[in-house]
Amino acid sequence: MPSRNIKDCDYRLQRAYTLAVKEYRAQYPTDPQPFLTCTFRSNEEQLALYAKGRTEPGKIVTNIQANGKHNQKPAQAFDIAFKHENGALDWSPELFEKFAAIIKANFNGLIKWGGNWKNFKDRPHFEV
């Protein structure tokens, strides 16, 4: 099972995530709140994700087969999602844009957001 522990990430991502969550909570206290869905995952887990929408049921969620940013120790990426107080998940693009704006304001150029990619929008993804 992939890790959700921020300590499995590069120190720059640890700093960025911790600060962004704190600022997000302060700025948007009534919005669904961010949480980590993935930091490190093994190459085997990465290959299983890559199979989705290709050789396994589901939609395509990654273009990386192995040795990607999540598959290194320390991980060079993290993924997030948002949760309502009742526990329901929220994948609204606006939430990711708010979080990404905080990252950009504090770590512009250091942390890249997958939502800015041209060919494959990956809003939950942040990487060094």
PDB file of C-alpha atoms in Angstrom:
ATOM      1  CA  MET A   1       0.000   0.000   0.000  1.00  0.00           C
ATOM      2  CA  PRO A   2       1.403   3.435  -0.892  1.00  0.00           C
ATOM      3  CA  SER A   3       2.623   5.638   1.923  1.00  0.00           C
ATOM      4  CA  ARG A   4       0.733   8.719   3.050  1.00  0.00           C
ATOM      5  CA  ASN A   5       3.470   9.801   5.444  1.00  0.00           C
ATOM      6  CA  ILE A   6       4.944  13.211   4.619  1.00  0.00           C
ATOM      7  CA  LYS A   7       8.205  12.091   6.242  1.00  0.00           C
ATOM      8  CA  ASP A   8       8.700   9.760   3.256  1.00  0.00           C
ATOM      9  CA  CYS A   9       9.079  12.870   1.058  1.00  0.00           C
ATOM     10  CA  ASP A  10      12.042  15.073   0.259  1.00  0.00           C
ATOM     11  CA  TYR A  11      12.520  17.730   2.973  1.00  0.00           C
ATOM     12  CA  ARG A  12      11.433  20.494   0.557  1.00  0.00           C
ATOM     13  CA  LEU A  13       8.113  18.782  -0.018  1.00  0.00           C
ATOM     14  CA  GLN A  14       7.702  18.249   3.720  1.00  0.00           C
ATOM     15  CA  ARG A  15       8.139  21.981   4.263  1.00  0.00           C
ATOM     16  CA  ALA A  16       5.858  22.940   1.380  1.00  0.00           C
ATOM     17  CA  TYR A  17       3.051  20.568   2.370  1.00  0.00           C
ATOM     18  CA  THR A  18       3.131  21.510   6.053  1.00  0.00           C
ATOM     19  CA  LEU A  19       3.071  25.237   5.340  1.00  0.00           C
ATOM     20  CA  ALA A  20       0.435  24.969   2.609  1.00  0.00           C
ATOM     21  CA  VAL A  21      -1.927  22.932   4.795  1.00  0.00           C
ATOM     22  CA  LYS A  22      -1.572  25.435   7.635  1.00  0.00           C
ATOM     23  CA  GLU A  23      -2.252  28.404   5.337  1.00  0.00           C
ATOM     24  CA  TYR A  24      -5.097  26.610   3.553  1.00  0.00           C
ATOM     25  CA  ARG A  25      -6.832  25.857   6.858  1.00  0.00           C
ATOM     26  CA  ALA A  26      -6.440  29.489   7.933  1.00  0.00           C
ATOM     27  CA  GLN A  27      -7.728  30.904   4.642  1.00  0.00           C
ATOM     28  CA  TYR A  28     -10.472  28.357   3.925  1.00  0.00           C
ATOM     29  CA  PRO A  29     -11.640  26.938   7.268  1.00  0.00           C
ATOM     30  CA  THR A  30     -15.109  25.938   5.988  1.00  0.00           C
ATOM     31  CA  ASP A  31     -13.887  24.314   2.750  1.00  0.00           C
ATOM     32  CA  PRO A  32     -13.045  20.615   2.442  1.00  0.00           C
ATOM     33  CA  GLN A  33      -9.535  20.178   3.840  1.00  0.00           C
ATOM     34  CA  PRO A  34      -6.453  18.714   2.104  1.00  0.00           C
ATOM     35  CA  PHE A  35      -4.903  15.420   3.092  1.00  0.00           C
ATOM     36  CA  LEU A  36      -2.174  13.228   1.624  1.00  0.00           C
ATOM     37  CA  THR A  37      -3.226  10.366  -0.620  1.00  0.00           C
ATOM     38  CA  CYS A  38       0.278   9.293  -1.654  1.00  0.00           C
ATOM     39  CA  THR A  39       3.899  10.084  -0.929  1.00  0.00           C
ATOM     40  CA  PHE A  40       6.054   7.010  -1.647  1.00  0.00           C
ATOM     41  CA  ARG A  41       4.876   3.994  -3.647  1.00  0.00           C
ATOM     42  CA  SER A  42       6.850   0.988  -4.842  1.00  0.00           C
ATOM     43  CA  ASN A  43       7.506   0.329  -8.517  1.00  0.00           C
ATOM     44  CA  GLU A  44       5.094  -2.626  -8.277  1.00  0.00           C
ATOM     45  CA  GLU A  45       2.346  -0.282  -7.037  1.00  0.00           C
ATOM     46  CA  GLN A  46       3.256   2.169  -9.790  1.00  0.00           C
ATOM     47  CA  LEU A  47       2.943  -0.534 -12.452  1.00  0.00           C
ATOM     48  CA  ALA A  48      -0.494  -1.494 -11.090  1.00  0.00           C
ATOM     49  CA  LEU A  49      -1.598   2.155 -11.358  1.00  0.00           C
ATOM     50  CA  TYR A  50      -0.203   2.373 -14.871  1.00  0.00           C
ATOM     51  CA  ALA A  51      -2.283  -0.664 -15.875  1.00  0.00           C
ATOM     52  CA  LYS A  52      -5.548   1.139 -14.986  1.00  0.00           C
ATOM     53  CA  GLY A  53      -7.348   2.153 -18.135  1.00  0.00           C
ATOM     54  CA  ARG A  54      -4.929   0.132 -20.205  1.00  0.00           C
ATOM     55  CA  THR A  55      -4.953  -3.556 -19.290  1.00  0.00           C
ATOM     56  CA  GLU A  56      -7.100  -3.220 -16.140  1.00  0.00           C
ATOM     57  CA  PRO A  57     -10.521  -1.597 -15.627  1.00  0.00           C
ATOM     58  CA  GLY A  58     -10.690   2.081 -14.771  1.00  0.00           C
ATOM     59  CA  LYS A  59      -9.514   5.354 -16.189  1.00  0.00           C
ATOM     60  CA  ILE A  60      -5.903   6.273 -16.880  1.00  0.00           C
ATOM     61  CA  VAL A  61      -4.403   7.961 -13.825  1.00  0.00           C
ATOM     62  CA  THR A  62      -0.693   8.038 -14.672  1.00  0.00           C
ATOM     63  CA  ASN A  63       1.674   8.002 -17.619  1.00  0.00           C
ATOM     64  CA  ILE A  64       4.618   6.764 -15.518  1.00  0.00           C
ATOM     65  CA  GLN A  65       5.302   3.021 -15.496  1.00  0.00           C
ATOM     66  CA  ALA A  66       8.090   2.919 -12.898  1.00  0.00           C
ATOM     67  CA  ASN A  67      10.975   4.907 -11.417  1.00  0.00           C
ATOM     68  CA  GLY A  68       8.890   8.073 -11.171  1.00  0.00           C
ATOM     69  CA  LYS A  69       8.898  10.821  -8.572  1.00  0.00           C
ATOM     70  CA  HIS A  70       6.795   8.722  -6.136  1.00  0.00           C
ATOM     71  CA  ASN A  71       9.057   5.695  -6.537  1.00  0.00           C
ATOM     72  CA  GLN A  72      12.187   7.178  -4.959  1.00  0.00           C
ATOM     73  CA  LYS A  73      13.225   7.425  -1.337  1.00  0.00           C
ATOM     74  CA  PRO A  74      12.821  10.107  -0.293  1.00  0.00           C
ATOM     75  CA  ALA A  75       9.814  10.602  -2.582  1.00  0.00           C
ATOM     76  CA  GLN A  76      10.076  13.536  -4.945  1.00  0.00           C
ATOM     77  CA  ALA A  77       6.286  14.026  -5.095  1.00  0.00           C
ATOM     78  CA  PHE A  78       3.084  13.915  -3.091  1.00  0.00           C
ATOM     79  CA  ASP A  79      -0.570  13.677  -4.070  1.00  0.00           C
ATOM     80  CA  ILE A  80      -3.480  15.187  -2.186  1.00  0.00           C
ATOM     81  CA  ALA A  81      -7.273  15.123  -2.095  1.00  0.00           C
ATOM     82  CA  PHE A  82      -9.834  17.039  -0.071  1.00  0.00           C
ATOM     83  CA  LYS A  83     -12.238  15.823   2.584  1.00  0.00           C
ATOM     84  CA  HIS A  84     -15.448  17.328   3.932  1.00  0.00           C
ATOM     85  CA  GLU A  85     -16.155  17.237   7.674  1.00  0.00           C
ATOM     86  CA  ASN A  86     -18.508  14.299   7.063  1.00  0.00           C
ATOM     87  CA  GLY A  87     -15.639  12.361   5.449  1.00  0.00           C
ATOM     88  CA  ALA A  88     -16.816  12.707   1.841  1.00  0.00           C
ATOM     89  CA  LEU A  89     -14.024  13.221  -0.671  1.00  0.00           C
ATOM     90  CA  ASP A  90     -14.001  16.252  -2.952  1.00  0.00           C
ATOM     91  CA  TRP A  91     -11.997  16.433  -6.181  1.00  0.00           C
ATOM     92  CA  SER A  92     -13.200  19.889  -7.276  1.00  0.00           C
ATOM     93  CA  PRO A  93     -10.580  21.613  -9.452  1.00  0.00           C
ATOM     94  CA  GLU A  94     -11.121  24.864  -7.523  1.00  0.00           C
ATOM     95  CA  LEU A  95      -9.848  23.282  -4.298  1.00  0.00           C
ATOM     96  CA  PHE A  96      -6.647  22.110  -5.974  1.00  0.00           C
ATOM     97  CA  GLU A  97      -6.199  25.559  -7.535  1.00  0.00           C
ATOM     98  CA  LYS A  98      -6.459  27.230  -4.111  1.00  0.00           C
ATOM     99  CA  PHE A  99      -3.888  24.828  -2.635  1.00  0.00           C
ATOM    100  CA  ALA A 100      -1.584  25.214  -5.655  1.00  0.00           C
ATOM    101  CA  ALA A 101      -1.768  29.019  -5.335  1.00  0.00           C
ATOM    102  CA  ILE A 102      -0.464  28.750  -1.773  1.00  0.00           C
ATOM    103  CA  ILE A 103       2.368  26.466  -2.905  1.00  0.00           C
ATOM    104  CA  LYS A 104       3.231  28.850  -5.748  1.00  0.00           C
ATOM    105  CA  ALA A 105       3.190  31.927  -3.487  1.00  0.00           C
ATOM    106  CA  ASN A 106       5.642  30.309  -1.080  1.00  0.00           C
ATOM    107  CA  PHE A 107       7.703  27.942  -3.253  1.00  0.00           C
ATOM    108  CA  ASN A 108       7.451  29.340  -6.785  1.00  0.00           C
ATOM    109  CA  GLY A 109       9.799  27.474  -9.082  1.00  0.00           C
ATOM    110  CA  LEU A 110      10.792  24.913  -6.440  1.00  0.00           C
ATOM    111  CA  ILE A 111       7.574  22.887  -6.308  1.00  0.00           C
ATOM    112  CA  LYS A 112       5.756  22.062  -9.556  1.00  0.00           C
ATOM    113  CA  TRP A 113       2.020  21.410  -9.761  1.00  0.00           C
ATOM    114  CA  GLY A 114       0.633  18.733 -12.068  1.00  0.00           C
ATOM    115  CA  GLY A 115      -2.396  20.951 -12.707  1.00  0.00           C
ATOM    116  CA  ASN A 116      -0.156  23.176 -14.837  1.00  0.00           C
ATOM    117  CA  TRP A 117       0.931  20.398 -17.160  1.00  0.00           C
ATOM    118  CA  LYS A 118      -0.233  20.788 -20.752  1.00  0.00           C
ATOM    119  CA  ASN A 119      -0.855  17.198 -21.885  1.00  0.00           C
ATOM    120  CA  PHE A 120      -1.903  15.384 -18.716  1.00  0.00           C
ATOM    121  CA  LYS A 121      -3.533  17.486 -15.995  1.00  0.00           C
ATOM    122  CA  ASP A 122      -2.706  15.886 -12.644  1.00  0.00           C
ATOM    123  CA  ARG A 123      -4.275  18.292 -10.139  1.00  0.00           C
ATOM    124  CA  PRO A 124      -3.577  16.175  -7.031  1.00  0.00           C
ATOM    125  CA  HIS A 125       0.172  15.996  -7.846  1.00  0.00           C
ATOM    126  CA  PHE A 126       3.000  18.235  -6.533  1.00  0.00           C
ATOM    127  CA  GLU A 127       6.700  17.520  -7.111  1.00  0.00           C
ATOM    128  CA  VAL A 128      10.233  18.895  -6.865  1.00  0.00           C
TER     129      VAL A 128
END
